[in-house]
Structures are given as C-alpha cells and as structure tokens.
mmCIF file of C-alpha atoms in Angstrom:
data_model
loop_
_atom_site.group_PDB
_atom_site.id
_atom_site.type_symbol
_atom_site.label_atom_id
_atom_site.label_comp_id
_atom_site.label_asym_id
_atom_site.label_seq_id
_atom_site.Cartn_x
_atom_site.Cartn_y
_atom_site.Cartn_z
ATOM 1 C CA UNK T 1 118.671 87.609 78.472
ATOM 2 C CA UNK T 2 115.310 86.521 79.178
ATOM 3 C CA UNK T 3 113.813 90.012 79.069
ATOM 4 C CA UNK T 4 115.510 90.300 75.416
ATOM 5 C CA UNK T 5 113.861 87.142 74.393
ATOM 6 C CA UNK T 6 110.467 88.384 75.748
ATOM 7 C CA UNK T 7 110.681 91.748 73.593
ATOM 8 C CA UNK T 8 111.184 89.930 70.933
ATOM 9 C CA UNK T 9 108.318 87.653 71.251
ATOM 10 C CA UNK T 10 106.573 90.218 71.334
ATOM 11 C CA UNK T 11 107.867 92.142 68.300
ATOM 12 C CA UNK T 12 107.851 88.756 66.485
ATOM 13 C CA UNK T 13 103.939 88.871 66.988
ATOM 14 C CA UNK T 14 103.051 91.596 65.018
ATOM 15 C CA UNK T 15 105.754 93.316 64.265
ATOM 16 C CA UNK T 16 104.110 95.728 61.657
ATOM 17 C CA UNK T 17 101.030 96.759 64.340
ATOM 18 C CA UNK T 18 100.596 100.511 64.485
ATOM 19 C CA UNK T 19 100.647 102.005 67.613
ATOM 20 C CA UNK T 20 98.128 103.572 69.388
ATOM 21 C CA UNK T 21 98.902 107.381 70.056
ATOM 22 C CA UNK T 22 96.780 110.468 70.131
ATOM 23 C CA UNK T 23 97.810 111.351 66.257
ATOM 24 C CA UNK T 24 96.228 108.104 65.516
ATOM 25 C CA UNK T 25 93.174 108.951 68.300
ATOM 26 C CA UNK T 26 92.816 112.045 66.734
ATOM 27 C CA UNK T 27 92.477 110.570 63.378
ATOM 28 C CA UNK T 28 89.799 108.295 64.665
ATOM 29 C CA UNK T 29 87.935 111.588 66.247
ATOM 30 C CA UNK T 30 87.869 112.873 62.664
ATOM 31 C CA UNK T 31 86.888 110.033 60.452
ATOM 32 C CA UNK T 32 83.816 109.268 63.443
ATOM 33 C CA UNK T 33 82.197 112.737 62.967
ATOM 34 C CA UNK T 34 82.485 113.397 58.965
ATOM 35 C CA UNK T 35 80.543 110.226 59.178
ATOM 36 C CA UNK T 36 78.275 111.294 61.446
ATOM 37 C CA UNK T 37 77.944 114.977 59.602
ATOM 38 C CA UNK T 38 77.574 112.325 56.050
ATOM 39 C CA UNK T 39 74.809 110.071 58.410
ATOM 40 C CA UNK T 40 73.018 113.204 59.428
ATOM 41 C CA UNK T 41 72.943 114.870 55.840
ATOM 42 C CA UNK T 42 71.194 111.635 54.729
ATOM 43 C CA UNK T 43 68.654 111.020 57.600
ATOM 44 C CA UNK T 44 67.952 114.660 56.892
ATOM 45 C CA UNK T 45 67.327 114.286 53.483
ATOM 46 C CA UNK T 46 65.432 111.153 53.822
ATOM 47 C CA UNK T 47 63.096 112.663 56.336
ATOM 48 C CA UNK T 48 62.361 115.422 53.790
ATOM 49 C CA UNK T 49 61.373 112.965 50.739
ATOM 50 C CA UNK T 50 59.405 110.761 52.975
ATOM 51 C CA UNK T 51 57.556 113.496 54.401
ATOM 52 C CA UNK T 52 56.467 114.623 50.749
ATOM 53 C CA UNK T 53 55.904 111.597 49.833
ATOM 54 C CA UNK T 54 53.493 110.652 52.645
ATOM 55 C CA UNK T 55 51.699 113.637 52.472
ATOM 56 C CA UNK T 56 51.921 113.621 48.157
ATOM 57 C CA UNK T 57 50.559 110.294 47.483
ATOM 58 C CA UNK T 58 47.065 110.581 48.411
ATOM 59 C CA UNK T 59 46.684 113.353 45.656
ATOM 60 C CA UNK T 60 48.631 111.116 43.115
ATOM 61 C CA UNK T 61 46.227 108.107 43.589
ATOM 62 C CA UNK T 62 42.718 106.426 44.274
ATOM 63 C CA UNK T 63 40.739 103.736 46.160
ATOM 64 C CA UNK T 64 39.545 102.669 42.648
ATOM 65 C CA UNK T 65 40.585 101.554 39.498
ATOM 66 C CA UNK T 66 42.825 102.745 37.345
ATOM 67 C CA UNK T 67 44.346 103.856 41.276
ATOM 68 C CA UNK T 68 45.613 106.816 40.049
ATOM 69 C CA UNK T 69 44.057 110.436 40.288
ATOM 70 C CA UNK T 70 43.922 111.127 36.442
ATOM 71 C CA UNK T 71 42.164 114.583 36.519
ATOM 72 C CA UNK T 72 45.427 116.115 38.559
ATOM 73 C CA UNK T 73 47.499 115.041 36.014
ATOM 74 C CA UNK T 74 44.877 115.927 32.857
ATOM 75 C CA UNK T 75 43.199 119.258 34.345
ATOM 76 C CA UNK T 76 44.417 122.862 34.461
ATOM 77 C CA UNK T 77 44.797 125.080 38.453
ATOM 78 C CA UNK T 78 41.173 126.566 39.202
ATOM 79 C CA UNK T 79 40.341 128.718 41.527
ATOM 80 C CA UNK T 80 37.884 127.072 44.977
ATOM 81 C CA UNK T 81 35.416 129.520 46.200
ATOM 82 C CA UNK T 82 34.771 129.284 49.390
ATOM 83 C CA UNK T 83 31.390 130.742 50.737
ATOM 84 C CA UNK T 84 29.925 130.937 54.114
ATOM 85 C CA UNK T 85 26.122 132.602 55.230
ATOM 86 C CA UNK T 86 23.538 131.835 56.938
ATOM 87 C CA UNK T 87 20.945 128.551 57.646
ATOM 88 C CA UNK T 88 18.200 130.693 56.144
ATOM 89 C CA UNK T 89 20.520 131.641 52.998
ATOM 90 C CA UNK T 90 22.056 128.583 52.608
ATOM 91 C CA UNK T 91 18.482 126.889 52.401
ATOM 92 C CA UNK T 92 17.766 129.370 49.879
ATOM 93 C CA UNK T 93 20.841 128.532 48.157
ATOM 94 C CA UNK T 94 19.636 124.983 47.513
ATOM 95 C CA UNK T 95 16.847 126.008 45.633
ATOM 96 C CA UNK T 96 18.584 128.515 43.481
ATOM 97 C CA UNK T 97 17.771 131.487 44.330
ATOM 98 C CA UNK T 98 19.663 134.422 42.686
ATOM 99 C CA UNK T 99 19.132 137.052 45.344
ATOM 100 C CA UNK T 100 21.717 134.881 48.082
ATOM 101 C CA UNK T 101 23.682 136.919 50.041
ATOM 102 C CA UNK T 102 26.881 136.091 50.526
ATOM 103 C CA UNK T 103 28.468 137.559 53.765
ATOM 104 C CA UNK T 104 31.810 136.072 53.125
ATOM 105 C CA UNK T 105 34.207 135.024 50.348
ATOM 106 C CA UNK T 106 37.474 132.791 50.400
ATOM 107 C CA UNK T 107 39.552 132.745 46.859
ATOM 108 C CA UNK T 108 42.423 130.109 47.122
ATOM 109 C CA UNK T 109 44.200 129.661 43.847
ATOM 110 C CA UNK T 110 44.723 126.636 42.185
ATOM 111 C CA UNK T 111 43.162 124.602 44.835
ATOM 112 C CA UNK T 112 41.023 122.203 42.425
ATOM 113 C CA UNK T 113 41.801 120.860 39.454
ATOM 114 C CA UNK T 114 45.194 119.305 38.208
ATOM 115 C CA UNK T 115 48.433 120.476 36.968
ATOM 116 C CA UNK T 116 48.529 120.109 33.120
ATOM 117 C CA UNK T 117 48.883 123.152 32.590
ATOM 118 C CA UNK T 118 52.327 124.113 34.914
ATOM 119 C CA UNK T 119 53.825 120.188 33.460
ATOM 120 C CA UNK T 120 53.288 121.399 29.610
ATOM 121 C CA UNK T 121 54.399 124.186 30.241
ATOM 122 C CA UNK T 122 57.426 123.439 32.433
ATOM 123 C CA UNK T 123 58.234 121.450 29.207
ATOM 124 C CA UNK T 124 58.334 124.020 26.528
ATOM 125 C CA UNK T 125 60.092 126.038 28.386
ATOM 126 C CA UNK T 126 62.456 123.074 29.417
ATOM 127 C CA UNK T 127 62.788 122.408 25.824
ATOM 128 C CA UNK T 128 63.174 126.214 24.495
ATOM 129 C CA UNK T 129 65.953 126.538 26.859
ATOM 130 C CA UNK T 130 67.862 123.506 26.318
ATOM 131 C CA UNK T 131 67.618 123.848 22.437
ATOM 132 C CA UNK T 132 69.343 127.000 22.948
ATOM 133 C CA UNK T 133 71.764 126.465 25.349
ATOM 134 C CA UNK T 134 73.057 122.766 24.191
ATOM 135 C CA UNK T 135 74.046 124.032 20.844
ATOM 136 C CA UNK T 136 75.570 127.554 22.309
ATOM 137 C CA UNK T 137 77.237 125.552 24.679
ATOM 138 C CA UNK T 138 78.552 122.926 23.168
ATOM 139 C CA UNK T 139 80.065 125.208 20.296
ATOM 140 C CA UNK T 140 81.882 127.065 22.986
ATOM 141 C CA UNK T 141 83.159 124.499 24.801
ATOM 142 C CA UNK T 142 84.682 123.046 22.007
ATOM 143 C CA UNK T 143 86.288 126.148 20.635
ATOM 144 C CA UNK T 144 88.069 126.961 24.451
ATOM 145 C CA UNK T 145 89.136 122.899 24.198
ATOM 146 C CA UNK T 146 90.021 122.884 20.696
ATOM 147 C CA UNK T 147 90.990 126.229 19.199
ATOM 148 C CA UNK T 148 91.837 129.070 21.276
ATOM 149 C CA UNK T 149 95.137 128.839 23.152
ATOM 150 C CA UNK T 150 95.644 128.735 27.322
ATOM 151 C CA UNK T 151 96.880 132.788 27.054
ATOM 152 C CA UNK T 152 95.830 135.120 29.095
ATOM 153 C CA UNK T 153 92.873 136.123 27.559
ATOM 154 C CA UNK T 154 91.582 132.630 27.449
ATOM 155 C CA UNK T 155 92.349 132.361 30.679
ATOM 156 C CA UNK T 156 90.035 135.661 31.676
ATOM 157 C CA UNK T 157 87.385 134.139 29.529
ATOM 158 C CA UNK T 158 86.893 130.795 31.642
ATOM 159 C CA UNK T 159 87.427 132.304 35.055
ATOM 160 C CA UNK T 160 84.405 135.068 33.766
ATOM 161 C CA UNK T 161 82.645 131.286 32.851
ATOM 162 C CA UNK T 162 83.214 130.121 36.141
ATOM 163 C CA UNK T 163 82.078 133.295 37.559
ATOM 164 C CA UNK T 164 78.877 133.188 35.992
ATOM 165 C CA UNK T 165 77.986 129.570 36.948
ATOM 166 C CA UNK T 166 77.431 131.001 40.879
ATOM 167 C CA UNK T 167 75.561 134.695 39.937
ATOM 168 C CA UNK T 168 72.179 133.917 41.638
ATOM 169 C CA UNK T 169 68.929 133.787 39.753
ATOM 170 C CA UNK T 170 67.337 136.665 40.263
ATOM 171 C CA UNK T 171 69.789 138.475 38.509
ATOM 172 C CA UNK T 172 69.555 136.397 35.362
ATOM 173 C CA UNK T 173 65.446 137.159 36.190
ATOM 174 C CA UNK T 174 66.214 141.077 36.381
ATOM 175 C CA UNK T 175 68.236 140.851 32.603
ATOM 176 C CA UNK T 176 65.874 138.427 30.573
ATOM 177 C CA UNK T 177 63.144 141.058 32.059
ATOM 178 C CA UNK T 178 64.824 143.787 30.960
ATOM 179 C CA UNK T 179 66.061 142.602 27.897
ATOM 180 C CA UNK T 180 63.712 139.900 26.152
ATOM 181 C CA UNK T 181 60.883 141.244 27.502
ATOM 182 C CA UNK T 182 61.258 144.822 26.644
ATOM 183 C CA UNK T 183 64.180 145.745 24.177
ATOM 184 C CA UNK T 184 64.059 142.604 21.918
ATOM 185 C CA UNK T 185 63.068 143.000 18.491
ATOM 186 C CA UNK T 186 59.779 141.683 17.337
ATOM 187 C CA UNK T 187 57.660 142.609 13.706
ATOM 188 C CA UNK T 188 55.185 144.282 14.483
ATOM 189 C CA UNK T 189 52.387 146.537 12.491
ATOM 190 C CA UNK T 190 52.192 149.390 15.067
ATOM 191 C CA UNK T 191 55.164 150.568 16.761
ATOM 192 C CA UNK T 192 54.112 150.193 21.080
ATOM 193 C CA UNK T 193 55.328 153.631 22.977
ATOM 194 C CA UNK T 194 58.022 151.256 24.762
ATOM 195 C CA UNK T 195 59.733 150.876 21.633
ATOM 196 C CA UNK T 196 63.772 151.754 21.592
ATOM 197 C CA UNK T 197 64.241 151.663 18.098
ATOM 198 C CA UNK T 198 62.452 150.725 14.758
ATOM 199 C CA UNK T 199 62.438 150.128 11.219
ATOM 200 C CA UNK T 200 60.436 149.568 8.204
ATOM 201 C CA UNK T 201 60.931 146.343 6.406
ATOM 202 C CA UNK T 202 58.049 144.841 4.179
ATOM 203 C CA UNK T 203 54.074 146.082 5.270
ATOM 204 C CA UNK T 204 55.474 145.770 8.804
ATOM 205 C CA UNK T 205 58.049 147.352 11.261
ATOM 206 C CA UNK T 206 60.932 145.480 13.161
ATOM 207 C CA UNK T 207 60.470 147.351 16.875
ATOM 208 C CA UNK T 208 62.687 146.867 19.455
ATOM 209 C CA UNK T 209 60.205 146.469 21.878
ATOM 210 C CA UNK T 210 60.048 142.988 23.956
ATOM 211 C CA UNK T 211 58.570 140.335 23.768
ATOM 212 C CA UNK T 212 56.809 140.692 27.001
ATOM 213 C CA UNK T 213 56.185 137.812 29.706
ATOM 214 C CA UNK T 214 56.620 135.345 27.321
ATOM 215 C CA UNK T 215 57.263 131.369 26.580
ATOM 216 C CA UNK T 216 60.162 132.687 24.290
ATOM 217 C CA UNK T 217 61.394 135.635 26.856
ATOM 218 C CA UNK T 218 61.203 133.013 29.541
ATOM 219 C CA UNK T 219 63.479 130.072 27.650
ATOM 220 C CA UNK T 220 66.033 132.434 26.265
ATOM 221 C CA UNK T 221 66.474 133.922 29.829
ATOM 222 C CA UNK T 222 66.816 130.011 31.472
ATOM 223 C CA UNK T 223 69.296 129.095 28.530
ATOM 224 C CA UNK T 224 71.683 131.984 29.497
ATOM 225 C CA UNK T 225 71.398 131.674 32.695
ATOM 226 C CA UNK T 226 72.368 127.282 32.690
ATOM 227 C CA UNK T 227 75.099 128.176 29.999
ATOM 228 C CA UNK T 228 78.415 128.483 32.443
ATOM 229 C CA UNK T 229 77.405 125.285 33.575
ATOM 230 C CA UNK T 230 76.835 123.636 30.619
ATOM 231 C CA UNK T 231 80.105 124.864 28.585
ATOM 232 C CA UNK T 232 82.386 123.843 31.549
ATOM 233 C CA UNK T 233 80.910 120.776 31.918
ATOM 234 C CA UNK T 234 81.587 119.892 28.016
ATOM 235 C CA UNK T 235 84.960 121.659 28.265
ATOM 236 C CA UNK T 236 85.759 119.274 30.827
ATOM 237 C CA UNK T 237 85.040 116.107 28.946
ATOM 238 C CA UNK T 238 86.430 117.465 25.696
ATOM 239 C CA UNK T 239 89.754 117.628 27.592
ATOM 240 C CA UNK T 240 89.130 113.982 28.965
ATOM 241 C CA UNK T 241 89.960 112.478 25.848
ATOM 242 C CA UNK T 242 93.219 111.242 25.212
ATOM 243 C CA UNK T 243 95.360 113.595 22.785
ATOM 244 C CA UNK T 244 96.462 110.231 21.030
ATOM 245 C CA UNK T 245 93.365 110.244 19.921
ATOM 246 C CA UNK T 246 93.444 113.467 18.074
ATOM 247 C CA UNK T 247 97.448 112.792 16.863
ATOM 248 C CA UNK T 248 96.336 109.424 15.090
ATOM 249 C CA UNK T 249 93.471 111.502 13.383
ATOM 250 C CA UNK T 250 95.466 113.795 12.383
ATOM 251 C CA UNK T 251 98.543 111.237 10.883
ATOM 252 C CA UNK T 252 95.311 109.704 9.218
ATOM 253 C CA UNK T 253 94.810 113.057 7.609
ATOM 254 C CA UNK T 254 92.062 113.961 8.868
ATOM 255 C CA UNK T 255 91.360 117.957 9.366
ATOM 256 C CA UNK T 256 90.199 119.816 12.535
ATOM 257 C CA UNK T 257 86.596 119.098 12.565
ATOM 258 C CA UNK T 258 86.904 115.917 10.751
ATOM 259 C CA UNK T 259 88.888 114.877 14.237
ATOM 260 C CA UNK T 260 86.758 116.754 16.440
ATOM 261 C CA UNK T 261 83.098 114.937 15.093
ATOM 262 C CA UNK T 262 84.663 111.609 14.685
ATOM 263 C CA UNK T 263 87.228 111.424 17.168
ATOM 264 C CA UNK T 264 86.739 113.561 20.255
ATOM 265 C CA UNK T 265 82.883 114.686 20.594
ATOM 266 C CA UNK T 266 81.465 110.464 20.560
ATOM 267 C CA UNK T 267 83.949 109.667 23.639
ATOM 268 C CA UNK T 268 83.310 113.111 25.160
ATOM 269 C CA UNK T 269 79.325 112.156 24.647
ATOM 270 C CA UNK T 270 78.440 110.764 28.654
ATOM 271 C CA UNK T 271 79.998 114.026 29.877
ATOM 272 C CA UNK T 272 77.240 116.057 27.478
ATOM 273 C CA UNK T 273 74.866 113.803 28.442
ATOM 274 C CA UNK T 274 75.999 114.859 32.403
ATOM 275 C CA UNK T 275 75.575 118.430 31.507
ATOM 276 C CA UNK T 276 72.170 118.372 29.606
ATOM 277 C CA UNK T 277 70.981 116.733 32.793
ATOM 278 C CA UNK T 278 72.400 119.185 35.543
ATOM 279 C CA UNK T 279 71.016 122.207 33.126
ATOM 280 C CA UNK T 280 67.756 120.650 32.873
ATOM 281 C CA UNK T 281 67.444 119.734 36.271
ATOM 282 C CA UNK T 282 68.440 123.515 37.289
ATOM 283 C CA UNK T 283 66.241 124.653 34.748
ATOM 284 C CA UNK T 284 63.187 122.833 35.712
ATOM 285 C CA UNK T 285 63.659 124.319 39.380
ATOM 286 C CA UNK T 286 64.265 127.744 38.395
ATOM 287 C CA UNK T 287 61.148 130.186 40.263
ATOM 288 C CA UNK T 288 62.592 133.773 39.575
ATOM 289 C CA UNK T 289 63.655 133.795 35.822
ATOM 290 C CA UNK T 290 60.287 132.107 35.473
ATOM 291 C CA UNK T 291 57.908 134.434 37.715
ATOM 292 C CA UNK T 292 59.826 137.579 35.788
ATOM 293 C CA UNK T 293 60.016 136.673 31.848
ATOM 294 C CA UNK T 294 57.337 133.609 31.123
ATOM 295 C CA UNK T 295 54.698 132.893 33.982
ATOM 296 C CA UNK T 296 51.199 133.033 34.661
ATOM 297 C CA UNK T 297 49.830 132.255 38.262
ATOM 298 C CA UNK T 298 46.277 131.100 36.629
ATOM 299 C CA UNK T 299 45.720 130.599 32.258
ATOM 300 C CA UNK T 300 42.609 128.864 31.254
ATOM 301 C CA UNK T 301 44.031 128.389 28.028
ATOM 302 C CA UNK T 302 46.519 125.242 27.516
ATOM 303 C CA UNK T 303 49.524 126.595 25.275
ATOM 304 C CA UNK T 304 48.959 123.604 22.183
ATOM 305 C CA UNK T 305 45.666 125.274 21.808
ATOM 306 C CA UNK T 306 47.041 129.040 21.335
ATOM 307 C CA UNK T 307 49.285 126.967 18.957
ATOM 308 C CA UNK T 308 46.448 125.714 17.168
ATOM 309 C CA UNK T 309 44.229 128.441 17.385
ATOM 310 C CA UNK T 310 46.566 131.583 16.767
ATOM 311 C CA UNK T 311 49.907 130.425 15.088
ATOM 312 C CA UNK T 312 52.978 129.607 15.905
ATOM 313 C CA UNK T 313 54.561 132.984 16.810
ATOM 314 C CA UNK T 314 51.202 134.209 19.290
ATOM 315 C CA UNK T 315 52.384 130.158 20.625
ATOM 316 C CA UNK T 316 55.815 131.691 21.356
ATOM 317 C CA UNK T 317 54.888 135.223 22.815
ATOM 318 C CA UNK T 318 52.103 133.668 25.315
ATOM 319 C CA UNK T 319 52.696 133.421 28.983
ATOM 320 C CA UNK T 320 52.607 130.355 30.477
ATOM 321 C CA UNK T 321 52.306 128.311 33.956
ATOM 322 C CA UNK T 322 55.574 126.487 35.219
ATOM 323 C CA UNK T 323 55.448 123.881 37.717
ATOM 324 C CA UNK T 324 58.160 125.722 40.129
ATOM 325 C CA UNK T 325 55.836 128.935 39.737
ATOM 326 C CA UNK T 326 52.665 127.133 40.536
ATOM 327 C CA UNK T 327 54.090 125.661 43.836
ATOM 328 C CA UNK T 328 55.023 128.969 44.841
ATOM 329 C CA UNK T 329 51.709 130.282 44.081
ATOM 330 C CA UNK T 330 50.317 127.508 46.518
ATOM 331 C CA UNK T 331 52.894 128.257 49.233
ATOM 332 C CA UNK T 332 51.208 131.740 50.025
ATOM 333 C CA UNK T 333 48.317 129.416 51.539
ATOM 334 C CA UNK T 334 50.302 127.264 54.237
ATOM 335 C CA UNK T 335 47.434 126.764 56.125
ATOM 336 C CA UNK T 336 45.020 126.253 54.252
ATOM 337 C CA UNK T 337 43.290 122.482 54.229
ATOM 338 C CA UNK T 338 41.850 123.141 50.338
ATOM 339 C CA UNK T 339 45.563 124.005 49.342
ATOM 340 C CA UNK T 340 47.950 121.395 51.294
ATOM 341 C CA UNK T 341 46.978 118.325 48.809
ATOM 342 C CA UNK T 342 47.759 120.433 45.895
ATOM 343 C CA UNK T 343 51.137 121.774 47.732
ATOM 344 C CA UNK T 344 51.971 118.231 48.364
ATOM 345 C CA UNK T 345 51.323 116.533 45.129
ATOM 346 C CA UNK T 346 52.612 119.444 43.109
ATOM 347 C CA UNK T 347 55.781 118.879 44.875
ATOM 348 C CA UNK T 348 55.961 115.098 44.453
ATOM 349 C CA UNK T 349 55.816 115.173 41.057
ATOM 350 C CA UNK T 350 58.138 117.626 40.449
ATOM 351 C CA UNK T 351 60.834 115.726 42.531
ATOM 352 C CA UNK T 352 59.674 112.336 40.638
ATOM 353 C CA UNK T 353 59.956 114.480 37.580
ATOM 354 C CA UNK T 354 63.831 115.158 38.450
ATOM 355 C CA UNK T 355 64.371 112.138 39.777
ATOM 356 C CA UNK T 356 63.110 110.202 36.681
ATOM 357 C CA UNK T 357 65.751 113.007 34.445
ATOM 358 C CA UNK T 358 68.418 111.911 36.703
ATOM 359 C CA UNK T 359 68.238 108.193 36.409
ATOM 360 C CA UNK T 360 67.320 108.441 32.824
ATOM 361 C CA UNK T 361 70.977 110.382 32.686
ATOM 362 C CA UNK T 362 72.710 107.475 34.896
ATOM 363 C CA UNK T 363 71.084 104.487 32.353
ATOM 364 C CA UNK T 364 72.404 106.384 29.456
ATOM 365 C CA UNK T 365 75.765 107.357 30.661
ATOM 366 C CA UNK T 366 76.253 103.559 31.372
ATOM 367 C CA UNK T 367 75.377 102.361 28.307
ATOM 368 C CA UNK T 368 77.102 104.822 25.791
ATOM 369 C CA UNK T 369 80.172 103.969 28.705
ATOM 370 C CA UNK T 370 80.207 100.217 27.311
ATOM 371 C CA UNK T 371 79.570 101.059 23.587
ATOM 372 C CA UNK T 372 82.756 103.425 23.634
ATOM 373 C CA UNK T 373 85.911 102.235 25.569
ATOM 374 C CA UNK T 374 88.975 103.994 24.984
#
C-alpha cells in the first residue's frame, strides 16, 4: 500500500513530464548541430564582411576633413606605371631628361584613381535592365495569375519559368552575345559584312547586325536573364491576395483590369517591391553577362559625356565599366600592394551598395505593409 502511495506521489508531481529516452536524446543531437551548422554559417559570414571591411575602409576615408576619400568616389580607373632603373638614370630622371632608359615596366590596371566610372555605369545598366524586365515581368505574372487557366500547358509554361530562374550566367552571357550584340537590328547608313539581313527604309538601312558590346546589348541581356525570378516572385504575391477581394470587385461591377489595378496589384505591391530588389541585387552582381555584351576593363570617357557629346543612341551603343567587371579586372593582381586598396574598397562599396538596396527594400515593404491591411 505504501509503495502505491509513493508512485503516486510521484506521478502527482509532474504528471505531464516527458520522459527522457533516446528518441527524445536523439532529438536533442539534432536540434544542437543545425544550430551549430546556423552558428557556423554566421561566424563565417561575419568573418568575411569584417575582413573587407577592415581592409576597405582605409580607401573609403581620410585623416582630414571632409574624412572621406572623395577622388575614389569622383575619379575614373587609371592605369600606375611602375618604373625601375638605375641611380645614374633615375638622377637623370629628376632633371628631365628625355633620353631615360627604362630597363623595366610594371602596368597594373586601375590601380589609381576612383571608381566613377564602374558606379555610373553599374547604374545605367542597373536601370536599363530593370526598366525592361519590371514591366515584362510584371505583365506576365499577372496574365499566368489572372488569365490563363492551371491546364497543362500553363502548367509547362511555369515549370520552363522555374527552370530558367537556375540556368547559370554564362549562358545568358553566351545568348545576349550572340544575339544583341550581333544579329539585332540597328539603322545604319552602310550595311557592316556581319550583317544577317537588311532593308532599305528612309536615306538609311535597318541591318541586322548587333549592337556590339554595348550599354543597350548589356541591359537587355541582364533583364532576360533576372526575368524567371522576377515573374514568379509577382506571380506569387498576385496569388496572395484574397479572391474575396476580386468577387466584391466584380459584384461592384467592376471589369478585369478595373479589379486587377485597383484591387489586386496595390496589396500585391511589397511582394513587387521584394522582386525588384532580388533582380537588382542579382543584377548588380552579375560579371559574365557584363564582361560579354556591355564592359570595358579601362574608358577614359564617362558615359553622360558620350551622351552629351554624341547623342542619345552613340549613349546607348557605348561600352561601359561595371563595378562587378572592374573588381574582376583587379583580382588578376592578388599580390600586388598598388592593387589591394583598390580590390578592397571596390568591394566595400559594392556590398554597402547592396546592402543599402536591401534595407531600402525592408523600410519600404514595412511601410506600404501598414498603409494596406487586408
């Protein structure tokens, strides 16, 4: 009787207390190391950014006022020449002699100077891109979430979406080369030997020909290649509105559009917003599309002043430098002490640069979030 009473006791204590076992052990085991695998990913990551940033911020700023290195932010790559000879030439050199002989030479590209040139143009081409692929995109995303039917067909149609959103780069690099830079059509006066096909229209000729390495070859190549993520991104937030929001539109009278624009798209806007940012930020990072269809390793010339100079269509066929291009250009000197502060800052900014996107995405996601409640 007693021992009865003392189970009970017991029971009575905590009756509800799981029990130790190796199921629950082995639950334990699992939880401990995806949080060490999570705790490792993150020390990782923050070794990385700290690293760049240690090494990034003595290009970014000064010991004097205004404390920050203006020039690398207001001056184009240039090219350091390097030259090395001997005490009797060099004292000749100081005088300015001509006749120096110089018994070696060191070139290391875009080792002085700033990066204006790579930021202005990582931001037409940024822009090109997204102009393009935003309005592509968002049309078809809201024809598969608001027209077409969930057949078979349409069912093909996102899955080859889908499929698309993982091709690598370089592909997407190897079509806009081969396509905008040498069968588009462009008006021309003289027909190039490259040209497929071409007609007469006006004083001129429209020749399929290319547009070469171009700022328009390279933003029409980034824009296809960030459209599968950008129309199943919308596609997904079109569908994330309620469907009593499109049935009371509808009672109201309203048509198909009329519902769409005024009672879908605004609540479907933060999810937009999400993919704009993940195509920009994809974009902006992009090296292969850009090396193939749009970049220049070294252009004296910023593009605003081809735009000024030559017109708005020489403004669109230039080549340009691109920030992602530019560090790559300074990776093929690792070890060079000219070329590590430029490697270093070049990177900083870039990662401030998507940083600064991302949070800008975050602020406006949150506020458009407590403007429109469903």
């Amino acid at each position: 009787m007693s021992e009865f009473l003392n189970q009970s006791a017991a029971l009575s204590d905590n009756p509800f207390k799981q029990q130790k076992g190796w199921r629950q052990r082995k639950e334990n085991l699992g939880i401990n190391l995806l949080r060490l695998a999570t705790y490792i990913i993150i020390a990782c990551a923050l070794f990385i950014f700290s690293d760049i940033f240690i090494k990034g911020m003595p290009t970014l700023v000064t010991d004097e006022a205004p404390y920050i290195n203006t020039e690398f932010f207001t001056q184009s790559p240039q090219i350091l020449n390097e030259y090395s000879m001997t005490q009797e030439k060099y004292d000749i050199w100081l005088i300015d002699n001509p006749s120096i002989e110089v018994l070696d030479i060191h070139n290391y590209t875009a080792s002085g100077g700033g990066i204006l040139g790579p930021l202005l143009g990582t931001a037409l081409l940024v822009t090109i891109c997204m102009a393009i692929a935003l309005f592509i995109g968002v049309s078809a995303a809201i024809y598969l979430s608001e027209y077409c039917g969930t057949g078979r067909l349409m069912s093909l149609i996102r899955l080859a979406i889908l499929n698309l959103a993982g091709v690598p780069s370089i592909v997407y690099a190897l079509f806009g080369w081969g396509v905008f830079c040498y069968m588009a059509p462009n008006y021309v006066t003289e027909i190039s030997d490259r040209s497929i096909f071409a007609f007469a229209i006006g004083g001129g000729y429209v020749s399929f020909e290319g547009w070469e390495q171009s700022l328009l070859a390279g933003g029409c190549t980034l824009a296809i290649m960030v459209l599968p993520v950008i129309i199943t991104a919308c596609e997904e937030s079109l569908r994330a509105v309620p469907k009593g929001f499109r049935e009371a539109a509808f009672a109201l009278g309203a048509t198909r559009w009329q519902t769409i624009r005024t009672a879908v798209l605004p609540y479907a806007l933060p999810g937009v917003l999400t993919a704009s940012v993940l195509g920009i930020t994809r974009v902006a990072g992009e090296t292969a599309p850009i090396m193939l269809t749009a970049a220049a390793s070294d252009k004296s010339k910023l593009p605003t002043a081809v735009l000024a100079d030559e017109g708005f269509w020489a403004f669109l066929t230039q080549s340009v430098q691109a920030l992602p291009f530019h560090i790559y250009t300074l990776a093929k000197f690792p070890d060079s002490e000219y070329v590590k502060p430029m490697q270093y800052g070049s990177i900083l900014v870039f990662l401030l640069v998507v940083m600064g996107f991302s949070l800008l995405s975050m602020v406006l996601r949150s506020r458009i979030r407590k403007r429109i409640k469903w």
